[in-house]
Amino acid sequence: MAGADGNLIAVVAAIIAIGVIAQILSDRFQVPSVVFLIAAGILLGPEVLGVVGPDSFGSALSAIVGLSVAIIVFEGAFHLRIQKLREAPTATLKLVTIGAGIALIGTATTVRFLLSTSWDVAFLVGALLVATGPTVVTPILEVVPVRDRVEAALETEGIVNDVTAAILAVVIFEAITAGITQPGALLQLFIERLGIGLLIGAVVAALLVYGLQYIDLSPGNAPRNARLLVLAGALVAYGTADFIATEAGIAAVATAGIILGNIDIPYEADISAFKGDITLIVLSFVFIALAALLEFEILRTIGLPGLGITVIVALVLRPLLVFISTRGNRFNAGERLFMSLVGPRGIIPASVATLFAIELRDAGMNQAANILVGTVFLVILITVVAEGGFARQIAEYLDIIPMRVIVVGGGTVGRALADRLEDRGENVVLIEQSQETVEVARNEGFTVHHGDGTDTDVLASAGGDSARIVVGATGDDDVNLLVSQLTRSKFDPETILARVNNPDNAEAFEDLGVRSISTALATAQALDNYIERPAMMDWMGEIGYSGDIQEIEVTSENLIGRPIRDVGPELPPDSLIALVKRNGNIRVPEADFTLEHGDQVTIIGGRDEVRDAIRFIHPDR
């Protein structure tokens, strides 16, 4: 017994170590970590080295995988912010309803006819393959910094569909094993499990909020105790709901995570960092362990029809549901195509399919078990390796990675600037050296890189190579000047801006060709404008909220060669072209002024109207 336990400990330790190495390789080569994890699992599995096999974990595998999935789903839900969903609320809702329906019915129909299996088994496979999941989507988004609207839609789809797929698959499985055929009974089973999960998750979240805010967690160890309390709460939510109804635990941890992530709780930054580290460990274990269970013989039994199913799922059904779900929204063609080509399946289908296959074989349904495991694992394997491995290349080819804006200095000025930039859809990263200020900024929802902004390596790791704008916004002129010098010599972004706290230092910045904003001069100008131009300043104060001013390049073929008098009426109401910049010259355009490709036009008007006008003038924005 001791030898078996020792072997199990060695296997688990090796898996965790490999998982850490996979994460390092992911950061180094900008490839999602799940690609390395699956490769490691196959290498360690019985088909290659034979280090890990079906018997390595005994009967504990299902419990270990279940708890690991609970942590992963909770962590993904914890980072899902309601305000981010406002970036694309209609598309997100359609993805988890209409899109999920298309995936379910389309996949089931494909499996039914290509593998000549029964409808109930086909729908079981279809239900599992609805799920994309945070386990595969989040690692991809870590190396592909897409716009908020794309990230929000993909993350929400992954979390919600994980819950939907798990519960739906259990309901269909019970229909197969118990012979339930009435649609009303199946719907009741689905609603019961979802309802139990939502209720347990909400209750646990309420208890955690109360504990974090009103119970003395021992001041010296409060952050640690808060982390452990939340981790325990997530596991309790999962275990309690799953004990009451199978797979209701997934809905419970997702609910608890979303609630806690969107409430102002103490030690949020500590909890978030801790959960991220724990998730890395369990994600490594689950992917490697399940990949090690893959049997090539089962894949060979489904053969070419299995490959056909994978192609249809990835290249027909996925694009179809994405383009239908995002129709008429803010997504441009490149973003919609990226979402179509990046929809890998993850842990939920793999873990649930493995458990179902065991029960199906025990019931003498070997063919159904092989079809279930073979199809699900083949789709997971190909979509994760192909879509996950080439996600960044796909995004770069489609030109959908937004240029970063790096703001060095996470103080009041830096955060205020970042807030306005993010509201306009920019991808902003703050760099801040003070740990206290880092926590404040993260609690306010900003992306913050902890480090010294005058260090070239720190600037590079924050995305200096892809930065379009770099701003030195600290309260120290020497720091802002050094940031400007390093940025110009090492990264060469389009624009470098610097805050000048001492007006006497402004000349030094200008000598370097750095646009500088003097705090004292800017304040004086603002006060003078309020004295001389109060109406304009009142309106300017609403920029980014009710009103806006934006500069955009003319790229629409429908506008080139047309005069302002014809273009103006086609702009959204409450918006107009105020300035045009051409060949370095700026002018207020008269009615007969003809637009040319590459003109930089300044649009003024209402906030939403200006954004609509931007898409009208520059459709690919």
Coordinates of C-alpha atoms in Angstrom, one line a residue:
M1 CA 0.0 0.0 0.0
A2 CA 2.8 2.3 1.0
G3 CA 4.5 1.6 -2.4
A4 CA 1.3 2.4 -4.3
D5 CA 0.8 5.6 -2.3
G6 CA 4.4 6.6 -3.0
N7 CA 4.0 6.0 -6.7
L8 CA 0.8 8.1 -6.7
I9 CA 2.6 11.0 -4.9
A10 CA 5.5 10.8 -7.4
V11 CA 3.0 10.9 -10.3
V12 CA 1.1 13.8 -8.9
A13 CA 4.4 15.7 -8.2
A14 CA 5.6 15.1 -11.7
I15 CA 2.4 16.3 -13.2
I16 CA 2.4 19.5 -11.2
A17 CA 6.1 20.1 -12.1
I18 CA 5.3 19.6 -15.8
G19 CA 2.4 21.9 -15.5
V20 CA 4.6 24.7 -14.2
I21 CA 7.1 24.1 -17.0
A22 CA 4.2 24.2 -19.5
Q23 CA 3.2 27.6 -18.2
I24 CA 6.8 28.9 -18.5
L25 CA 6.9 27.6 -22.1
S26 CA 3.6 29.3 -22.8
D27 CA 4.9 32.6 -21.6
R28 CA 8.1 32.1 -23.5
F29 CA 6.6 31.1 -26.9
Q30 CA 3.2 32.9 -26.6
V31 CA 1.3 29.6 -27.1
P32 CA -1.6 28.7 -24.8
S33 CA -0.4 26.4 -22.0
V34 CA -3.1 23.8 -22.7
V35 CA -1.2 22.8 -25.9
F36 CA 1.8 21.8 -23.9
L37 CA -0.3 20.1 -21.2
I38 CA -2.1 17.9 -23.6
A39 CA 1.2 17.0 -25.3
A40 CA 2.7 16.1 -21.9
G41 CA -0.4 14.0 -21.0
I42 CA -0.1 12.0 -24.2
L43 CA 3.6 11.5 -23.7
L44 CA 3.2 10.3 -20.1
G45 CA 0.2 8.1 -21.0
P46 CA 0.0 4.4 -21.8
E47 CA 0.3 5.0 -25.6
V48 CA 3.9 6.4 -25.2
L49 CA 5.9 6.2 -21.9
G50 CA 3.2 4.5 -19.8
V51 CA 4.0 6.6 -16.7
V52 CA 0.3 7.5 -16.2
G53 CA -2.6 5.3 -16.9
P54 CA -6.3 4.6 -16.1
D55 CA -5.3 2.8 -12.9
S56 CA -2.8 5.4 -11.6
F57 CA -5.3 7.3 -9.5
G58 CA -7.6 4.4 -8.6
S59 CA -11.2 5.4 -7.9
A60 CA -10.1 8.9 -6.8
L61 CA -9.8 10.3 -10.3
S62 CA -13.4 11.4 -10.6
A63 CA -13.4 13.2 -7.3
I64 CA -10.0 14.9 -8.0
V65 CA -11.2 16.0 -11.4
G66 CA -14.5 17.2 -10.0
L67 CA -12.9 19.4 -7.3
S68 CA -10.3 20.7 -9.8
V69 CA -13.0 21.7 -12.3
A70 CA -14.8 23.4 -9.5
I71 CA -11.7 25.6 -8.8
I72 CA -11.1 26.3 -12.5
V73 CA -14.7 27.3 -13.1
F74 CA -14.9 29.4 -10.0
E75 CA -11.7 31.3 -10.9
G76 CA -13.0 32.0 -14.4
A77 CA -16.3 33.2 -13.1
F78 CA -14.6 35.3 -10.4
H79 CA -12.9 37.4 -13.1
L80 CA -16.0 37.8 -15.2
R81 CA -17.0 41.4 -14.6
I82 CA -20.6 42.5 -15.3
Q83 CA -19.4 45.8 -16.7
K84 CA -17.4 43.9 -19.3
L85 CA -20.5 42.2 -20.5
R86 CA -21.9 45.6 -21.5
E87 CA -19.3 45.6 -24.3
A88 CA -21.4 43.1 -26.2
P89 CA -24.5 42.1 -24.2
T90 CA -26.6 41.1 -27.2
A91 CA -24.0 39.0 -28.8
T92 CA -23.1 37.3 -25.5
L93 CA -26.7 36.4 -24.9
K94 CA -27.1 35.0 -28.4
L95 CA -23.9 32.9 -28.1
V96 CA -25.2 31.1 -25.0
T97 CA -28.7 30.6 -26.3
I98 CA -29.0 30.5 -30.1
G99 CA -25.3 29.6 -30.5
A100 CA -25.5 26.8 -28.0
G101 CA -28.7 25.5 -29.7
I102 CA -27.0 25.5 -33.1
A103 CA -23.9 23.6 -31.6
L104 CA -26.1 21.0 -29.9
I105 CA -28.4 20.2 -32.8
G106 CA -25.8 20.5 -35.5
T107 CA -23.3 18.3 -33.6
A108 CA -25.9 15.7 -32.7
T109 CA -27.1 15.5 -36.3
T110 CA -23.6 15.2 -37.6
V111 CA -22.7 12.4 -35.2
R112 CA -26.0 10.6 -35.9
F113 CA -25.4 10.3 -39.6
L114 CA -21.6 10.1 -39.9
L115 CA -21.3 7.4 -37.1
S116 CA -24.7 5.8 -37.6
T117 CA -25.4 5.9 -33.9
S118 CA -28.7 6.4 -32.0
W119 CA -30.1 9.8 -31.5
D120 CA -29.7 9.7 -27.7
V121 CA -26.0 8.9 -27.9
A122 CA -25.6 11.6 -30.7
F123 CA -27.3 14.2 -28.5
L124 CA -25.1 13.2 -25.5
V125 CA -22.0 13.9 -27.6
G126 CA -23.6 17.1 -28.9
A127 CA -24.4 18.3 -25.4
L128 CA -20.8 17.8 -24.2
L129 CA -19.4 19.6 -27.3
V130 CA -21.4 22.7 -26.6
A131 CA -18.9 23.6 -24.0
T132 CA -15.8 25.7 -24.9
G133 CA -15.0 26.5 -21.3
P134 CA -12.6 28.9 -19.4
T135 CA -10.0 26.1 -19.1
V136 CA -9.1 26.5 -22.8
V137 CA -10.4 30.0 -23.5
T138 CA -8.6 31.8 -20.7
P139 CA -5.1 30.5 -21.6
I140 CA -5.7 31.6 -25.2
L141 CA -6.8 35.1 -24.1
E142 CA -3.7 35.4 -21.9
V143 CA -1.4 35.3 -25.0
V144 CA -3.8 37.0 -27.4
P145 CA -4.8 40.4 -26.0
V146 CA -8.1 41.0 -28.0
R147 CA -10.5 43.8 -27.4
D148 CA -12.7 43.8 -24.4
R149 CA -15.8 43.0 -26.4
V150 CA -14.3 39.9 -27.9
E151 CA -12.8 38.8 -24.5
A152 CA -16.1 39.3 -22.7
A153 CA -18.1 37.3 -25.3
L154 CA -15.7 34.4 -25.3
E155 CA -15.2 34.2 -21.6
T156 CA -18.9 34.4 -20.8
E157 CA -19.7 31.9 -23.5
G158 CA -17.1 29.5 -22.0
I159 CA -18.4 29.8 -18.4
V160 CA -22.1 29.7 -19.2
N161 CA -21.8 26.9 -21.7
D162 CA -19.7 24.9 -19.3
V163 CA -22.6 24.9 -16.9
T164 CA -25.2 24.3 -19.6
A165 CA -23.2 21.5 -21.2
A166 CA -22.5 19.6 -18.0
I167 CA -26.1 19.7 -16.8
L168 CA -27.6 19.0 -20.2
A169 CA -25.3 16.0 -20.7
V170 CA -26.3 14.6 -17.3
V171 CA -29.9 14.9 -18.2
I172 CA -29.5 13.1 -21.5
F173 CA -27.3 10.4 -19.9
E174 CA -30.0 9.8 -17.3
A175 CA -32.5 9.6 -20.2
I176 CA -30.3 6.9 -21.8
T177 CA -29.7 4.8 -18.6
A178 CA -33.2 5.2 -17.0
G179 CA -35.2 5.2 -20.3
I180 CA -36.7 8.7 -19.8
T181 CA -38.2 9.9 -23.1
Q182 CA -40.8 12.5 -22.2
P183 CA -39.5 16.1 -23.0
G184 CA -41.3 17.5 -20.0
A185 CA -39.4 15.1 -17.6
L186 CA -36.1 16.0 -19.2
L187 CA -36.8 19.7 -19.0
Q188 CA -37.7 19.3 -15.3
L189 CA -34.4 17.5 -14.6
F190 CA -32.5 20.3 -16.3
I191 CA -34.3 23.1 -14.4
E192 CA -33.9 21.2 -11.1
R193 CA -30.1 20.9 -11.4
L194 CA -29.7 24.5 -12.7
G195 CA -31.9 25.8 -9.9
I196 CA -30.1 23.9 -7.2
G197 CA -26.8 25.1 -8.5
L198 CA -27.9 28.8 -8.6
L199 CA -29.4 28.6 -5.1
I200 CA -26.5 26.9 -3.4
G201 CA -24.0 29.2 -5.2
A202 CA -25.9 32.3 -4.1
V203 CA -26.2 31.2 -0.5
V204 CA -22.5 30.3 -0.3
A205 CA -21.5 33.7 -1.9
A206 CA -23.7 35.5 0.6
L207 CA -22.1 33.7 3.5
L208 CA -18.6 34.4 2.1
V209 CA -19.4 38.1 1.7
Y210 CA -20.6 38.3 5.3
G211 CA -17.5 36.4 6.6
L212 CA -15.1 38.6 4.7
Q213 CA -16.7 41.9 5.7
Y214 CA -18.0 41.3 9.3
I215 CA -15.9 38.5 10.8
D216 CA -12.5 39.2 12.4
L217 CA -10.1 37.3 10.2
S218 CA -7.1 38.0 12.6
P219 CA -5.5 41.3 11.4
G220 CA -2.1 39.8 11.0
N221 CA -3.2 36.9 8.8
A222 CA -6.3 38.4 7.3
P223 CA -5.3 38.2 3.6
R224 CA -4.3 34.6 4.0
N225 CA -7.4 33.7 5.9
A226 CA -9.5 35.5 3.3
R227 CA -7.9 33.4 0.5
L228 CA -8.5 30.2 2.3
L229 CA -12.1 31.1 3.2
V230 CA -13.0 31.8 -0.4
L231 CA -11.2 28.6 -1.6
A232 CA -13.1 26.5 1.0
G233 CA -16.4 28.3 0.0
A234 CA -15.9 27.4 -3.6
L235 CA -15.3 23.7 -2.8
V236 CA -18.2 23.6 -0.3
A237 CA -20.6 25.1 -3.0
Y238 CA -19.5 22.5 -5.5
G239 CA -19.7 19.6 -3.1
T240 CA -23.0 20.5 -1.6
A241 CA -24.8 21.1 -4.9
D242 CA -23.2 18.0 -6.5
F243 CA -24.3 15.9 -3.5
I244 CA -27.9 17.1 -4.0
A245 CA -27.9 16.6 -7.8
T246 CA -25.2 15.4 -10.1
E247 CA -23.3 18.2 -12.0
A248 CA -25.3 20.9 -10.2
G249 CA -22.0 21.8 -8.5
I250 CA -20.7 23.4 -11.7
A251 CA -23.6 25.8 -11.7
A252 CA -23.0 26.5 -8.0
V253 CA -19.4 27.5 -8.3
A254 CA -20.0 29.6 -11.4
T255 CA -22.8 31.5 -9.6
A256 CA -20.7 32.0 -6.4
G257 CA -17.7 33.2 -8.5
I258 CA -19.7 35.7 -10.5
I259 CA -21.4 37.2 -7.4
L260 CA -18.1 37.5 -5.4
G261 CA -16.2 38.9 -8.4
N262 CA -18.7 41.7 -8.9
I263 CA -19.0 42.7 -5.2
D264 CA -16.5 45.0 -3.5
I265 CA -14.9 42.5 -1.0
P266 CA -11.8 42.9 1.2
Y267 CA -8.5 41.5 0.0
E268 CA -9.8 41.0 -3.6
A269 CA -6.3 41.3 -5.1
D270 CA -4.9 38.7 -2.7
I271 CA -7.8 36.4 -3.4
S272 CA -7.5 36.8 -7.2
A273 CA -3.7 36.1 -7.2
F274 CA -4.1 33.1 -5.0
K275 CA -6.9 31.6 -7.0
G276 CA -4.8 32.1 -10.2
D277 CA -1.9 30.1 -8.8
I278 CA -4.2 27.3 -7.5
T279 CA -5.9 27.2 -10.9
L280 CA -2.6 26.8 -12.6
I281 CA -1.8 23.7 -10.6
V282 CA -5.2 22.0 -10.9
L283 CA -5.5 22.9 -14.6
S284 CA -2.1 21.2 -15.2
F285 CA -3.2 18.1 -13.3
V286 CA -6.6 17.7 -15.0
F287 CA -5.4 18.2 -18.5
I288 CA -2.4 15.9 -18.2
A289 CA -4.3 13.3 -16.3
L290 CA -7.2 13.2 -18.8
A291 CA -4.9 13.3 -21.8
A292 CA -3.0 10.4 -20.4
L293 CA -6.3 8.3 -20.5
L294 CA -6.5 8.8 -24.2
E295 CA -6.4 5.5 -26.1
F296 CA -5.4 5.7 -29.8
E297 CA -7.3 2.5 -30.6
I298 CA -10.6 4.2 -29.7
L299 CA -9.7 7.1 -32.0
R300 CA -9.0 4.6 -34.8
T301 CA -12.4 3.0 -34.3
I302 CA -14.2 6.2 -35.3
G303 CA -11.7 6.8 -38.1
L304 CA -12.5 9.3 -40.9
P305 CA -16.1 9.9 -39.8
G306 CA -14.6 11.2 -36.5
L307 CA -12.4 13.6 -38.4
G308 CA -15.4 14.7 -40.5
I309 CA -17.3 15.5 -37.3
T310 CA -14.4 17.5 -36.0
V311 CA -14.1 19.5 -39.3
I312 CA -17.9 20.2 -39.3
V313 CA -17.9 21.2 -35.6
A314 CA -14.9 23.5 -36.0
L315 CA -15.2 24.9 -39.5
V316 CA -18.9 24.8 -40.2
L317 CA -21.0 24.9 -37.0
R318 CA -18.7 27.2 -35.0
P319 CA -18.5 30.0 -37.7
L320 CA -22.3 29.6 -38.3
L321 CA -23.2 30.1 -34.7
V322 CA -20.7 33.0 -34.2
F323 CA -21.8 34.9 -37.3
I324 CA -25.5 34.5 -36.4
S325 CA -24.9 35.5 -32.8
T326 CA -22.8 38.6 -33.6
R327 CA -24.9 39.8 -36.5
G328 CA -25.6 43.6 -36.2
N329 CA -23.2 44.1 -33.2
R330 CA -20.0 46.0 -32.8
F331 CA -17.8 43.2 -33.9
N332 CA -15.8 43.8 -37.1
A333 CA -15.3 41.0 -39.7
G334 CA -11.9 40.1 -38.4
E335 CA -13.1 39.7 -34.8
R336 CA -16.1 37.6 -35.9
L337 CA -13.8 35.3 -37.9
F338 CA -11.3 35.0 -35.0
M339 CA -14.2 34.0 -32.7
S340 CA -15.2 31.5 -35.3
L341 CA -11.8 29.9 -35.6
V342 CA -11.1 29.9 -31.9
G343 CA -13.6 27.7 -30.0
P344 CA -11.7 24.8 -28.6
R345 CA -13.4 22.3 -26.3
G346 CA -11.9 21.7 -22.8
I347 CA -12.1 20.0 -19.4
I348 CA -15.8 19.6 -18.9
P349 CA -16.4 17.5 -22.1
A350 CA -13.3 15.4 -21.4
S351 CA -14.0 14.7 -17.7
V352 CA -17.7 14.1 -18.0
A353 CA -17.2 11.9 -21.1
T354 CA -14.6 9.8 -19.2
L355 CA -17.0 9.2 -16.3
F356 CA -20.0 8.4 -18.6
A357 CA -17.9 6.0 -20.6
I358 CA -17.1 4.0 -17.5
E359 CA -20.8 3.7 -16.6
L360 CA -21.8 2.8 -20.2
R361 CA -19.2 0.0 -20.3
D362 CA -20.5 -1.3 -17.0
A363 CA -24.0 -1.4 -18.5
G364 CA -22.6 -3.4 -21.5
M365 CA -22.9 -0.4 -24.0
N366 CA -19.3 -0.6 -25.2
Q367 CA -20.0 0.8 -28.7
A368 CA -21.8 3.9 -27.2
A369 CA -18.9 4.4 -24.8
N370 CA -16.3 4.2 -27.6
I371 CA -18.2 6.7 -29.8
L372 CA -18.7 9.1 -26.8
V373 CA -15.0 9.1 -25.7
G374 CA -13.5 8.8 -29.2
T375 CA -15.5 11.7 -30.7
V376 CA -15.2 14.0 -27.7
F377 CA -11.5 13.5 -27.2
L378 CA -10.8 13.8 -30.9
V379 CA -12.6 17.1 -31.1
I380 CA -10.8 18.3 -28.0
L381 CA -7.4 17.2 -29.2
I382 CA -7.7 18.8 -32.7
T383 CA -9.4 22.0 -31.7
V384 CA -7.0 22.7 -28.7
V385 CA -3.9 21.9 -30.7
A386 CA -4.9 23.6 -33.9
E387 CA -7.0 26.6 -32.6
G388 CA -5.2 27.1 -29.3
G389 CA -1.7 26.6 -30.8
F390 CA -2.3 29.0 -33.7
A391 CA -4.6 31.5 -31.9
R392 CA -2.1 34.3 -31.8
Q393 CA -1.1 33.7 -35.5
I394 CA -4.7 33.8 -36.4
A395 CA -5.3 37.0 -34.5
E396 CA -2.2 38.6 -36.1
Y397 CA -3.2 37.6 -39.6
L398 CA -6.7 39.0 -39.1
D399 CA -5.2 42.1 -37.5
I400 CA -7.5 42.2 -34.5
I401 CA -5.0 42.6 -31.6
P402 CA -5.4 46.2 -30.5
M403 CA -2.3 48.2 -30.0
R404 CA -1.6 48.7 -26.3
V405 CA -1.5 51.9 -24.4
I406 CA 1.0 51.7 -21.5
V407 CA 0.6 54.2 -18.7
V408 CA 3.6 54.3 -16.3
G409 CA 2.2 55.4 -13.0
G410 CA -0.9 54.0 -11.4
G411 CA -1.7 57.0 -9.2
T412 CA -4.7 59.2 -9.5
V413 CA -3.6 60.7 -12.8
G414 CA -2.7 57.4 -14.4
R415 CA -5.9 55.7 -13.3
A416 CA -8.1 58.6 -14.4
L417 CA -6.4 58.5 -17.9
A418 CA -6.7 54.7 -18.1
D419 CA -10.4 54.9 -17.2
R420 CA -11.1 57.3 -20.1
L421 CA -9.0 55.3 -22.6
E422 CA -10.5 51.9 -21.6
D423 CA -14.0 53.5 -22.0
R424 CA -13.1 54.1 -25.6
G425 CA -12.0 50.5 -26.1
E426 CA -8.3 50.9 -25.8
N427 CA -6.2 48.1 -24.4
V428 CA -4.5 49.8 -21.4
V429 CA -1.8 48.4 -19.1
L430 CA -0.7 50.3 -16.0
I431 CA 2.8 49.9 -14.7
E432 CA 3.2 50.7 -11.0
Q433 CA 6.0 50.0 -8.5
S434 CA 4.1 50.6 -5.3
Q435 CA 2.4 47.4 -4.2
E436 CA -0.2 49.4 -2.3
T437 CA -1.1 51.4 -5.4
V438 CA -1.1 48.2 -7.5
E439 CA -3.8 46.7 -5.2
V440 CA -5.9 49.9 -5.4
A441 CA -5.7 49.9 -9.2
R442 CA -6.5 46.2 -9.5
N443 CA -9.5 46.6 -7.2
E444 CA -10.8 49.3 -9.5
G445 CA -10.6 46.8 -12.4
F446 CA -7.5 48.0 -14.2
T447 CA -4.8 45.7 -15.7
V448 CA -1.7 46.5 -13.7
H449 CA 1.9 45.3 -14.2
H450 CA 3.9 45.4 -11.0
G451 CA 7.4 46.7 -11.6
D452 CA 9.7 49.7 -12.3
G453 CA 8.6 51.5 -15.4
T454 CA 12.2 52.6 -16.0
D455 CA 13.3 49.0 -16.5
T456 CA 13.4 47.9 -20.1
D457 CA 12.5 44.3 -19.2
V458 CA 9.4 45.5 -17.3
L459 CA 8.3 47.7 -20.2
A460 CA 8.8 44.7 -22.5
S461 CA 6.8 42.3 -20.4
A462 CA 4.0 44.8 -20.1
G463 CA 3.7 44.8 -23.9
G464 CA 6.2 47.5 -25.0
D465 CA 6.8 45.9 -28.4
S466 CA 3.1 46.2 -29.3
A467 CA 2.5 49.6 -27.6
R468 CA 1.0 52.3 -29.8
I469 CA 1.1 55.0 -27.0
V470 CA 3.3 55.2 -23.9
V471 CA 2.6 57.7 -21.2
G472 CA 4.8 58.7 -18.3
A473 CA 2.2 59.7 -15.7
T474 CA 4.1 59.5 -12.4
G475 CA 4.7 62.4 -10.0
D476 CA 8.4 62.3 -10.6
D477 CA 9.7 64.2 -13.7
D478 CA 13.0 62.2 -13.8
V479 CA 11.1 58.9 -14.0
N480 CA 8.8 60.2 -16.7
L481 CA 11.8 61.5 -18.7
L482 CA 13.7 58.2 -18.4
V483 CA 10.5 56.3 -19.4
S484 CA 10.3 58.5 -22.5
Q485 CA 13.9 58.0 -23.4
L486 CA 13.8 54.2 -23.0
T487 CA 10.6 53.9 -24.9
R488 CA 11.9 55.9 -27.8
S489 CA 15.1 54.0 -28.1
K490 CA 13.8 50.4 -27.4
F491 CA 10.2 50.2 -28.7
D492 CA 9.5 53.3 -30.9
P493 CA 5.7 53.6 -30.4
E494 CA 3.6 56.0 -32.4
T495 CA 3.2 58.5 -29.5
I496 CA 5.1 59.2 -26.3
L497 CA 3.5 61.5 -23.8
A498 CA 4.8 62.6 -20.5
R499 CA 3.4 64.4 -17.4
V500 CA 5.6 67.4 -16.3
N501 CA 5.1 68.3 -12.7
N502 CA 7.7 71.1 -12.6
P503 CA 7.1 73.6 -15.5
D504 CA 10.9 74.3 -15.6
N505 CA 11.5 70.8 -16.8
A506 CA 9.1 71.1 -19.8
E507 CA 11.9 72.3 -22.1
A508 CA 14.0 69.1 -21.4
F509 CA 11.1 66.9 -22.6
E510 CA 10.5 69.0 -25.7
D511 CA 14.3 68.8 -26.6
L512 CA 13.9 65.0 -26.7
G513 CA 10.9 65.3 -29.0
V514 CA 8.5 64.1 -26.3
R515 CA 5.1 65.7 -26.1
S516 CA 4.8 66.9 -22.5
I517 CA 1.8 68.1 -20.5
S518 CA 2.7 70.5 -17.7
T519 CA 0.4 69.9 -14.7
A520 CA 0.6 73.6 -13.7
L521 CA 0.1 74.9 -17.2
A522 CA -2.8 72.5 -17.9
T523 CA -4.5 73.6 -14.7
A524 CA -4.0 77.3 -15.6
Q525 CA -5.4 76.8 -19.1
A526 CA -8.4 74.9 -17.8
L527 CA -9.1 77.6 -15.3
D528 CA -8.8 80.3 -18.0
N529 CA -11.1 78.3 -20.3
Y530 CA -13.7 78.1 -17.6
I531 CA -13.5 81.9 -17.2
E532 CA -13.6 82.7 -21.0
R533 CA -15.4 79.7 -22.4
P534 CA -17.7 78.2 -19.7
A535 CA -20.2 76.6 -22.1
M536 CA -17.4 74.8 -24.0
M537 CA -15.7 73.7 -20.8
D538 CA -18.9 72.3 -19.4
W539 CA -19.4 70.3 -22.6
M540 CA -15.7 69.2 -22.6
G541 CA -16.2 67.9 -19.1
E542 CA -18.7 65.4 -20.4
I543 CA -16.2 64.0 -23.0
G544 CA -16.2 60.2 -22.6
Y545 CA -19.5 60.2 -20.8
S546 CA -22.4 62.0 -22.6
G547 CA -20.2 63.7 -25.3
D548 CA -17.1 62.8 -27.1
I549 CA -14.4 64.0 -29.6
Q550 CA -12.5 61.4 -31.6
E551 CA -9.9 61.5 -34.4
I552 CA -10.1 58.7 -37.0
E553 CA -8.6 57.9 -40.4
V554 CA -10.9 57.8 -43.4
T555 CA -10.8 54.3 -44.9
S556 CA -14.4 53.7 -46.1
E557 CA -14.5 53.5 -49.9
N558 CA -18.0 55.0 -49.8
L559 CA -16.6 58.3 -48.5
I560 CA -13.5 58.8 -50.6
G561 CA -13.9 61.6 -53.2
R562 CA -17.1 62.9 -51.7
P563 CA -17.6 66.5 -50.3
I564 CA -18.5 67.2 -46.7
R565 CA -21.9 68.5 -47.7
D566 CA -22.8 65.0 -49.0
V567 CA -21.2 63.1 -46.1
G568 CA -22.5 65.2 -43.3
P569 CA -26.2 64.1 -43.6
E570 CA -25.2 60.5 -43.6
L571 CA -23.4 60.8 -40.2
P572 CA -25.4 59.8 -37.1
P573 CA -27.5 62.6 -35.6
D574 CA -25.7 64.8 -33.1
S575 CA -22.3 64.3 -34.7
L576 CA -20.2 66.2 -37.2
I577 CA -16.8 66.5 -38.8
A578 CA -15.1 69.5 -37.1
L579 CA -11.5 69.2 -38.3
V580 CA -9.6 67.4 -41.1
K581 CA -5.8 66.8 -41.0
R582 CA -4.1 66.2 -44.3
N583 CA -0.3 66.2 -44.9
G584 CA 0.3 67.7 -41.5
N585 CA -2.2 70.6 -42.2
I586 CA -5.3 71.0 -40.0
R587 CA -8.3 72.9 -41.2
V588 CA -12.0 73.4 -40.5
P589 CA -13.5 71.8 -43.7
E590 CA -16.0 73.8 -45.8
A591 CA -19.0 72.2 -47.4
D592 CA -17.1 71.6 -50.7
F593 CA -14.1 70.0 -49.1
T594 CA -13.5 66.5 -50.6
L595 CA -12.4 63.7 -48.4
E596 CA -9.4 61.5 -49.4
H597 CA -8.1 58.1 -48.2
G598 CA -5.9 58.6 -45.1
D599 CA -7.4 62.0 -44.0
Q600 CA -7.5 62.3 -40.3
V601 CA -10.9 63.6 -39.3
T602 CA -12.0 64.9 -35.9
I603 CA -15.6 64.0 -35.0
I604 CA -17.5 65.9 -32.3
G605 CA -20.9 65.0 -30.9
G606 CA -22.7 62.7 -28.5
R607 CA -20.8 59.8 -27.0
D608 CA -22.6 56.9 -28.8
E609 CA -23.1 58.9 -32.0
V610 CA -19.4 59.6 -32.3
R611 CA -18.6 55.9 -31.9
D612 CA -21.2 55.1 -34.6
A613 CA -19.6 57.7 -36.8
I614 CA -16.1 56.2 -36.3
R615 CA -17.4 52.8 -37.6
F616 CA -19.0 54.6 -40.5
I617 CA -15.8 56.4 -41.5
H618 CA -13.4 53.6 -40.5
P619 CA -15.3 50.3 -40.8
D620 CA -12.5 48.0 -39.6
R621 CA -12.1 49.9 -36.3

